[in-house]
Amino acid sequence: MAGTAVALAVLTACQGDPDPSASETSAAPTPSVASSSVPSSSAATPEPSPASSLGPAANLPVPVKPALADENSAEGLEAFTEYWFELFSYGYETNDWLIYDELTDAGCRTCANLSGQVRKLYAEEGWIEGGNVDLISLDTEFTENTSGSVNSFVDVQQDELIYYDSNGQEINRSEALPPTINVTIALWEESRWIMLDFGSPEGT
């Protein structure tokens, strides 16, 4: 697919508690102490912390796949595409690409290029702040290509991206991307959608 217009193309991580057992003593417990059952407080769930110059993001919730995203319909495709972009945004701030990779065809060169740049930065102990991608709208005729895949026009925008090195020094910055039309190609197989490609419409 022709180059991508998204700023995504510019260069454009998870979290038991002890089971305290009351030790037995020879003395019978007094009613006031023995009968008071105070629930042991489990470790509080760490608060999500977005990336900043102080460090990479931590404890960010993994995007939840909506049930509709597993439906072979235009509505299902839209739900899947929105979820896919959420995973893409999550990968930018956490470098966690596990689910994203499972739902993205290995032959998507644009996808591999974009996530590859992020992985490289994190491998060098740097990190990224921002970069959230929002799907504004999706338009599809929901007709299969000769290969069985389905094309969609997607209007997406992306927040500003700030890149830090391992010392927290800013090394690059990409401006926010205004709403931009791109094309996605997805395939329904084995009862789920797979993203095959993403980028600028042909001829642009």
PDB file of C-alpha atoms in Angstrom:
ATOM      1  CA  MET A   1       0.000   0.000   0.000  1.00  0.00           C
ATOM      2  CA  ALA A   2       1.277   3.496  -0.789  1.00  0.00           C
ATOM      3  CA  GLY A   3       2.972   5.300   2.120  1.00  0.00           C
ATOM      4  CA  THR A   4       0.981   6.203   5.167  1.00  0.00           C
ATOM      5  CA  ALA A   5      -0.304   9.701   5.748  1.00  0.00           C
ATOM      6  CA  VAL A   6      -0.696   9.171   9.440  1.00  0.00           C
ATOM      7  CA  ALA A   7       1.789  10.783  11.819  1.00  0.00           C
ATOM      8  CA  LEU A   8       2.156   7.191  12.799  1.00  0.00           C
ATOM      9  CA  ALA A   9       4.600   7.171   9.891  1.00  0.00           C
ATOM     10  CA  VAL A  10       6.765  10.008  11.159  1.00  0.00           C
ATOM     11  CA  LEU A  11       8.228   7.743  13.850  1.00  0.00           C
ATOM     12  CA  THR A  12       5.353   8.247  13.848  1.00  0.00           C
ATOM     13  CA  ALA A  13       5.081  -2.177  29.808  1.00  0.00           C
ATOM     14  CA  CYS A  14       1.996  -6.045  34.596  1.00  0.00           C
ATOM     15  CA  GLN A  15       1.293  -6.305  37.484  1.00  0.00           C
ATOM     16  CA  GLY A  16      -0.419 -12.184  45.684  1.00  0.00           C
ATOM     17  CA  ASP A  17      -0.929 -11.408  48.715  1.00  0.00           C
ATOM     18  CA  PRO A  18       0.162 -13.414  51.651  1.00  0.00           C
ATOM     19  CA  ASP A  19      -2.416 -15.593  53.212  1.00  0.00           C
ATOM     20  CA  PRO A  20      -1.954 -14.721  56.857  1.00  0.00           C
ATOM     21  CA  SER A  21      -3.013 -17.645  59.027  1.00  0.00           C
ATOM     22  CA  ALA A  22      -3.710 -16.980  62.651  1.00  0.00           C
ATOM     23  CA  SER A  23      -1.195 -18.972  64.667  1.00  0.00           C
ATOM     24  CA  GLU A  24      -2.696 -21.276  67.257  1.00  0.00           C
ATOM     25  CA  THR A  25      -1.925 -20.721  70.909  1.00  0.00           C
ATOM     26  CA  SER A  26      -2.696 -22.825  73.915  1.00  0.00           C
ATOM     27  CA  ALA A  27      -4.888 -20.092  75.363  1.00  0.00           C
ATOM     28  CA  ALA A  28      -8.483 -19.981  74.143  1.00  0.00           C
ATOM     29  CA  PRO A  29      -9.146 -16.785  72.257  1.00  0.00           C
ATOM     30  CA  THR A  30     -11.386 -14.287  73.946  1.00  0.00           C
ATOM     31  CA  PRO A  31     -14.707 -13.688  72.188  1.00  0.00           C
ATOM     32  CA  SER A  32     -13.919 -10.065  71.474  1.00  0.00           C
ATOM     33  CA  VAL A  33     -10.737 -10.960  69.571  1.00  0.00           C
ATOM     34  CA  ALA A  34     -11.531 -14.378  68.133  1.00  0.00           C
ATOM     35  CA  SER A  35     -14.907 -13.452  66.700  1.00  0.00           C
ATOM     36  CA  SER A  36     -13.761 -10.235  65.077  1.00  0.00           C
ATOM     37  CA  SER A  37     -13.041 -11.149  61.522  1.00  0.00           C
ATOM     38  CA  VAL A  38     -11.224  -8.249  59.980  1.00  0.00           C
ATOM     39  CA  PRO A  39     -10.755  -8.873  56.264  1.00  0.00           C
ATOM     40  CA  SER A  40      -7.127  -8.795  55.308  1.00  0.00           C
ATOM     41  CA  SER A  41      -6.545  -5.905  52.967  1.00  0.00           C
ATOM     42  CA  SER A  42      -5.167  -7.048  49.671  1.00  0.00           C
ATOM     43  CA  ALA A  43      -2.599  -4.942  47.934  1.00  0.00           C
ATOM     44  CA  ALA A  44      -4.230  -1.938  46.360  1.00  0.00           C
ATOM     45  CA  THR A  45      -4.319  -1.926  42.584  1.00  0.00           C
ATOM     46  CA  PRO A  46      -1.589   0.415  41.370  1.00  0.00           C
ATOM     47  CA  GLU A  47      -2.852   3.606  39.808  1.00  0.00           C
ATOM     48  CA  PRO A  48      -2.292   3.960  36.056  1.00  0.00           C
ATOM     49  CA  SER A  49       0.574   6.311  35.354  1.00  0.00           C
ATOM     50  CA  PRO A  50       0.901   7.790  31.872  1.00  0.00           C
ATOM     51  CA  ALA A  51       4.304   8.349  30.353  1.00  0.00           C
ATOM     52  CA  SER A  52       6.110  11.613  31.040  1.00  0.00           C
ATOM     53  CA  SER A  53       9.647  12.933  31.202  1.00  0.00           C
ATOM     54  CA  LEU A  54       9.886  11.203  34.592  1.00  0.00           C
ATOM     55  CA  GLY A  55       9.491   7.740  33.115  1.00  0.00           C
ATOM     56  CA  PRO A  56       7.523   5.399  30.874  1.00  0.00           C
ATOM     57  CA  ALA A  57       3.868   4.595  31.419  1.00  0.00           C
ATOM     58  CA  ALA A  58       2.988   2.047  34.092  1.00  0.00           C
ATOM     59  CA  ASN A  59      -0.091   0.024  35.014  1.00  0.00           C
ATOM     60  CA  LEU A  60      -2.081   1.162  31.998  1.00  0.00           C
ATOM     61  CA  PRO A  61      -5.207  -0.987  31.506  1.00  0.00           C
ATOM     62  CA  VAL A  62      -5.095  -3.294  28.502  1.00  0.00           C
ATOM     63  CA  PRO A  63      -7.801  -2.353  25.973  1.00  0.00           C
ATOM     64  CA  VAL A  64     -10.839  -4.601  26.280  1.00  0.00           C
ATOM     65  CA  LYS A  65     -12.132  -6.188  23.110  1.00  0.00           C
ATOM     66  CA  PRO A  66     -15.861  -5.519  22.645  1.00  0.00           C
ATOM     67  CA  ALA A  67     -18.011  -8.535  21.826  1.00  0.00           C
ATOM     68  CA  LEU A  68     -19.207  -6.816  18.659  1.00  0.00           C
ATOM     69  CA  ALA A  69     -15.628  -6.886  17.309  1.00  0.00           C
ATOM     70  CA  ASP A  70     -16.001 -10.628  16.729  1.00  0.00           C
ATOM     71  CA  GLU A  71     -19.017 -10.238  14.475  1.00  0.00           C
ATOM     72  CA  ASN A  72     -18.770 -10.625  10.701  1.00  0.00           C
ATOM     73  CA  SER A  73     -20.667  -7.466   9.830  1.00  0.00           C
ATOM     74  CA  ALA A  74     -19.986  -3.843   8.978  1.00  0.00           C
ATOM     75  CA  GLU A  75     -20.671  -2.936  12.605  1.00  0.00           C
ATOM     76  CA  GLY A  76     -18.379  -5.707  13.765  1.00  0.00           C
ATOM     77  CA  LEU A  77     -15.617  -4.527  11.450  1.00  0.00           C
ATOM     78  CA  GLU A  78     -15.913  -0.989  12.778  1.00  0.00           C
ATOM     79  CA  ALA A  79     -15.756  -2.213  16.397  1.00  0.00           C
ATOM     80  CA  PHE A  80     -12.714  -4.330  15.559  1.00  0.00           C
ATOM     81  CA  THR A  81     -10.965  -1.447  13.800  1.00  0.00           C
ATOM     82  CA  GLU A  82     -11.535   0.884  16.745  1.00  0.00           C
ATOM     83  CA  TYR A  83     -10.177  -1.817  19.083  1.00  0.00           C
ATOM     84  CA  TRP A  84      -7.158  -2.318  16.819  1.00  0.00           C
ATOM     85  CA  PHE A  85      -6.282   1.372  17.021  1.00  0.00           C
ATOM     86  CA  GLU A  86      -6.658   1.218  20.811  1.00  0.00           C
ATOM     87  CA  LEU A  87      -4.126  -1.615  20.872  1.00  0.00           C
ATOM     88  CA  PHE A  88      -1.875   0.434  18.603  1.00  0.00           C
ATOM     89  CA  SER A  89      -2.041   3.399  21.015  1.00  0.00           C
ATOM     90  CA  TYR A  90      -1.442   1.068  23.986  1.00  0.00           C
ATOM     91  CA  GLY A  91       1.663  -0.289  22.271  1.00  0.00           C
ATOM     92  CA  TYR A  92       3.100   3.186  21.818  1.00  0.00           C
ATOM     93  CA  GLU A  93       3.027   3.900  25.557  1.00  0.00           C
ATOM     94  CA  THR A  94       3.747   0.420  26.930  1.00  0.00           C
ATOM     95  CA  ASN A  95       5.643  -1.420  24.182  1.00  0.00           C
ATOM     96  CA  ASP A  96       3.245  -4.305  24.800  1.00  0.00           C
ATOM     97  CA  TRP A  97       2.336  -5.601  21.340  1.00  0.00           C
ATOM     98  CA  LEU A  98       1.199  -9.122  22.250  1.00  0.00           C
ATOM     99  CA  ILE A  99      -2.509  -8.838  21.395  1.00  0.00           C
ATOM    100  CA  TYR A 100      -1.847  -6.354  18.606  1.00  0.00           C
ATOM    101  CA  ASP A 101       0.487  -8.843  16.916  1.00  0.00           C
ATOM    102  CA  GLU A 102      -2.113 -11.603  17.235  1.00  0.00           C
ATOM    103  CA  LEU A 103      -4.645  -9.486  15.341  1.00  0.00           C
ATOM    104  CA  THR A 104      -2.280  -8.060  12.719  1.00  0.00           C
ATOM    105  CA  ASP A 105      -1.057  -9.952   9.686  1.00  0.00           C
ATOM    106  CA  ALA A 106       2.718 -10.376   9.634  1.00  0.00           C
ATOM    107  CA  GLY A 107       2.710  -9.186   6.034  1.00  0.00           C
ATOM    108  CA  CYS A 108       1.489  -5.689   6.955  1.00  0.00           C
ATOM    109  CA  ARG A 109       4.685  -3.785   6.227  1.00  0.00           C
ATOM    110  CA  THR A 110       3.325  -0.441   7.407  1.00  0.00           C
ATOM    111  CA  CYS A 111       2.224  -1.979  10.704  1.00  0.00           C
ATOM    112  CA  ALA A 112       5.579  -3.701  11.203  1.00  0.00           C
ATOM    113  CA  ASN A 113       7.458  -0.510  10.370  1.00  0.00           C
ATOM    114  CA  LEU A 114       5.519   1.645  12.814  1.00  0.00           C
ATOM    115  CA  SER A 115       5.594  -0.777  15.743  1.00  0.00           C
ATOM    116  CA  GLY A 116       9.191  -1.688  14.900  1.00  0.00           C
ATOM    117  CA  GLN A 117      10.349   1.894  15.417  1.00  0.00           C
ATOM    118  CA  VAL A 118       8.680   1.947  18.819  1.00  0.00           C
ATOM    119  CA  ARG A 119      10.156  -1.419  19.831  1.00  0.00           C
ATOM    120  CA  LYS A 120      13.611  -0.187  18.866  1.00  0.00           C
ATOM    121  CA  LEU A 121      13.329   2.887  21.087  1.00  0.00           C
ATOM    122  CA  TYR A 122      12.183   0.819  24.065  1.00  0.00           C
ATOM    123  CA  ALA A 123      14.970  -1.708  23.435  1.00  0.00           C
ATOM    124  CA  GLU A 124      17.350   1.208  23.944  1.00  0.00           C
ATOM    125  CA  GLU A 125      15.541   1.930  27.256  1.00  0.00           C
ATOM    126  CA  GLY A 126      13.780   4.993  25.903  1.00  0.00           C
ATOM    127  CA  TRP A 127      10.036   5.560  25.874  1.00  0.00           C
ATOM    128  CA  ILE A 128       7.180   7.518  24.309  1.00  0.00           C
ATOM    129  CA  GLU A 129       4.640   9.923  25.732  1.00  0.00           C
ATOM    130  CA  GLY A 130       1.323  10.436  23.941  1.00  0.00           C
ATOM    131  CA  GLY A 131       0.509   9.190  20.466  1.00  0.00           C
ATOM    132  CA  ASN A 132      -3.054   8.073  21.205  1.00  0.00           C
ATOM    133  CA  VAL A 133      -4.905   7.317  17.963  1.00  0.00           C
ATOM    134  CA  ASP A 134      -8.646   7.955  17.749  1.00  0.00           C
ATOM    135  CA  LEU A 135     -10.914   6.492  15.101  1.00  0.00           C
ATOM    136  CA  ILE A 136     -13.305   9.292  14.209  1.00  0.00           C
ATOM    137  CA  SER A 137     -15.298   7.431  11.580  1.00  0.00           C
ATOM    138  CA  LEU A 138     -15.224   4.382   9.331  1.00  0.00           C
ATOM    139  CA  ASP A 139     -16.881   4.019   5.951  1.00  0.00           C
ATOM    140  CA  THR A 140     -17.092   0.676   4.173  1.00  0.00           C
ATOM    141  CA  GLU A 141     -19.236  -0.909   1.492  1.00  0.00           C
ATOM    142  CA  PHE A 142     -18.512  -4.197   3.258  1.00  0.00           C
ATOM    143  CA  THR A 143     -17.868  -6.076   0.043  1.00  0.00           C
ATOM    144  CA  GLU A 144     -15.135  -8.674  -0.290  1.00  0.00           C
ATOM    145  CA  ASN A 145     -12.141  -8.154  -2.555  1.00  0.00           C
ATOM    146  CA  THR A 146     -10.968 -10.998  -4.764  1.00  0.00           C
ATOM    147  CA  SER A 147      -8.798 -12.129  -1.862  1.00  0.00           C
ATOM    148  CA  GLY A 148     -11.779 -12.140   0.499  1.00  0.00           C
ATOM    149  CA  SER A 149     -10.654  -9.080   2.464  1.00  0.00           C
ATOM    150  CA  VAL A 150     -12.683  -5.918   3.100  1.00  0.00           C
ATOM    151  CA  ASN A 151     -11.542  -2.332   2.534  1.00  0.00           C
ATOM    152  CA  SER A 152     -12.600   0.588   4.725  1.00  0.00           C
ATOM    153  CA  PHE A 153     -11.925   4.306   4.670  1.00  0.00           C
ATOM    154  CA  VAL A 154     -11.001   5.448   8.165  1.00  0.00           C
ATOM    155  CA  ASP A 155     -10.770   8.992   9.482  1.00  0.00           C
ATOM    156  CA  VAL A 156      -8.200   9.004  12.292  1.00  0.00           C
ATOM    157  CA  GLN A 157      -6.329  11.553  14.360  1.00  0.00           C
ATOM    158  CA  GLN A 158      -3.330  11.142  16.642  1.00  0.00           C
ATOM    159  CA  ASP A 159      -2.108  13.047  19.701  1.00  0.00           C
ATOM    160  CA  GLU A 160       1.330  14.608  19.879  1.00  0.00           C
ATOM    161  CA  LEU A 161       4.228  12.195  20.357  1.00  0.00           C
ATOM    162  CA  ILE A 162       7.240  12.945  22.570  1.00  0.00           C
ATOM    163  CA  TYR A 163      10.253  10.640  22.480  1.00  0.00           C
ATOM    164  CA  TYR A 164      12.647  10.229  25.424  1.00  0.00           C
ATOM    165  CA  ASP A 165      16.014   8.521  25.722  1.00  0.00           C
ATOM    166  CA  SER A 166      17.004   6.309  28.653  1.00  0.00           C
ATOM    167  CA  ASN A 167      17.859   9.406  30.738  1.00  0.00           C
ATOM    168  CA  GLY A 168      14.463  11.017  30.225  1.00  0.00           C
ATOM    169  CA  GLN A 169      15.836  13.596  27.810  1.00  0.00           C
ATOM    170  CA  GLU A 170      13.515  14.576  24.974  1.00  0.00           C
ATOM    171  CA  ILE A 171      15.052  13.466  21.685  1.00  0.00           C
ATOM    172  CA  ASN A 172      12.203  14.037  19.247  1.00  0.00           C
ATOM    173  CA  ARG A 173       8.662  15.318  19.006  1.00  0.00           C
ATOM    174  CA  SER A 174       5.896  14.838  16.428  1.00  0.00           C
ATOM    175  CA  GLU A 175       3.015  17.248  16.243  1.00  0.00           C
ATOM    176  CA  ALA A 176      -0.530  16.026  16.692  1.00  0.00           C
ATOM    177  CA  LEU A 177      -2.085  14.701  13.510  1.00  0.00           C
ATOM    178  CA  PRO A 178      -5.394  16.315  12.496  1.00  0.00           C
ATOM    179  CA  PRO A 179      -8.204  14.104  11.161  1.00  0.00           C
ATOM    180  CA  THR A 180      -6.781  12.240   8.161  1.00  0.00           C
ATOM    181  CA  ILE A 181      -8.335   9.720   5.780  1.00  0.00           C
ATOM    182  CA  ASN A 182      -6.565   6.368   5.475  1.00  0.00           C
ATOM    183  CA  VAL A 183      -7.517   2.904   4.294  1.00  0.00           C
ATOM    184  CA  THR A 184      -7.607  -0.321   6.273  1.00  0.00           C
ATOM    185  CA  ILE A 185      -7.841  -3.819   4.812  1.00  0.00           C
ATOM    186  CA  ALA A 186      -9.149  -6.531   7.105  1.00  0.00           C
ATOM    187  CA  LEU A 187      -9.875 -10.222   6.642  1.00  0.00           C
ATOM    188  CA  TRP A 188     -12.485 -12.355   8.393  1.00  0.00           C
ATOM    189  CA  GLU A 189     -11.027 -15.791   9.106  1.00  0.00           C
ATOM    190  CA  GLU A 190     -11.420 -18.396  11.821  1.00  0.00           C
ATOM    191  CA  SER A 191     -14.292 -16.414  13.359  1.00  0.00           C
ATOM    192  CA  ARG A 192     -12.329 -13.218  13.895  1.00  0.00           C
ATOM    193  CA  TRP A 193     -10.998 -10.165  12.090  1.00  0.00           C
ATOM    194  CA  ILE A 194      -7.326  -9.758  11.169  1.00  0.00           C
ATOM    195  CA  MET A 195      -5.846  -6.445  10.050  1.00  0.00           C
ATOM    196  CA  LEU A 196      -3.984  -6.973   6.778  1.00  0.00           C
ATOM    197  CA  ASP A 197      -2.875  -3.446   5.924  1.00  0.00           C
ATOM    198  CA  PHE A 198      -3.203   0.208   6.830  1.00  0.00           C
ATOM    199  CA  GLY A 199      -2.097   3.375   5.060  1.00  0.00           C
ATOM    200  CA  SER A 200      -2.883   6.156   2.620  1.00  0.00           C
ATOM    201  CA  PRO A 201      -5.428   5.629  -0.155  1.00  0.00           C
ATOM    202  CA  GLU A 202      -3.892   4.599  -3.472  1.00  0.00           C
ATOM    203  CA  GLY A 203      -2.834   7.547  -5.583  1.00  0.00           C
ATOM    204  CA  THR A 204      -2.318   9.965  -2.693  1.00  0.00           C
TER     205      THR A 204
END
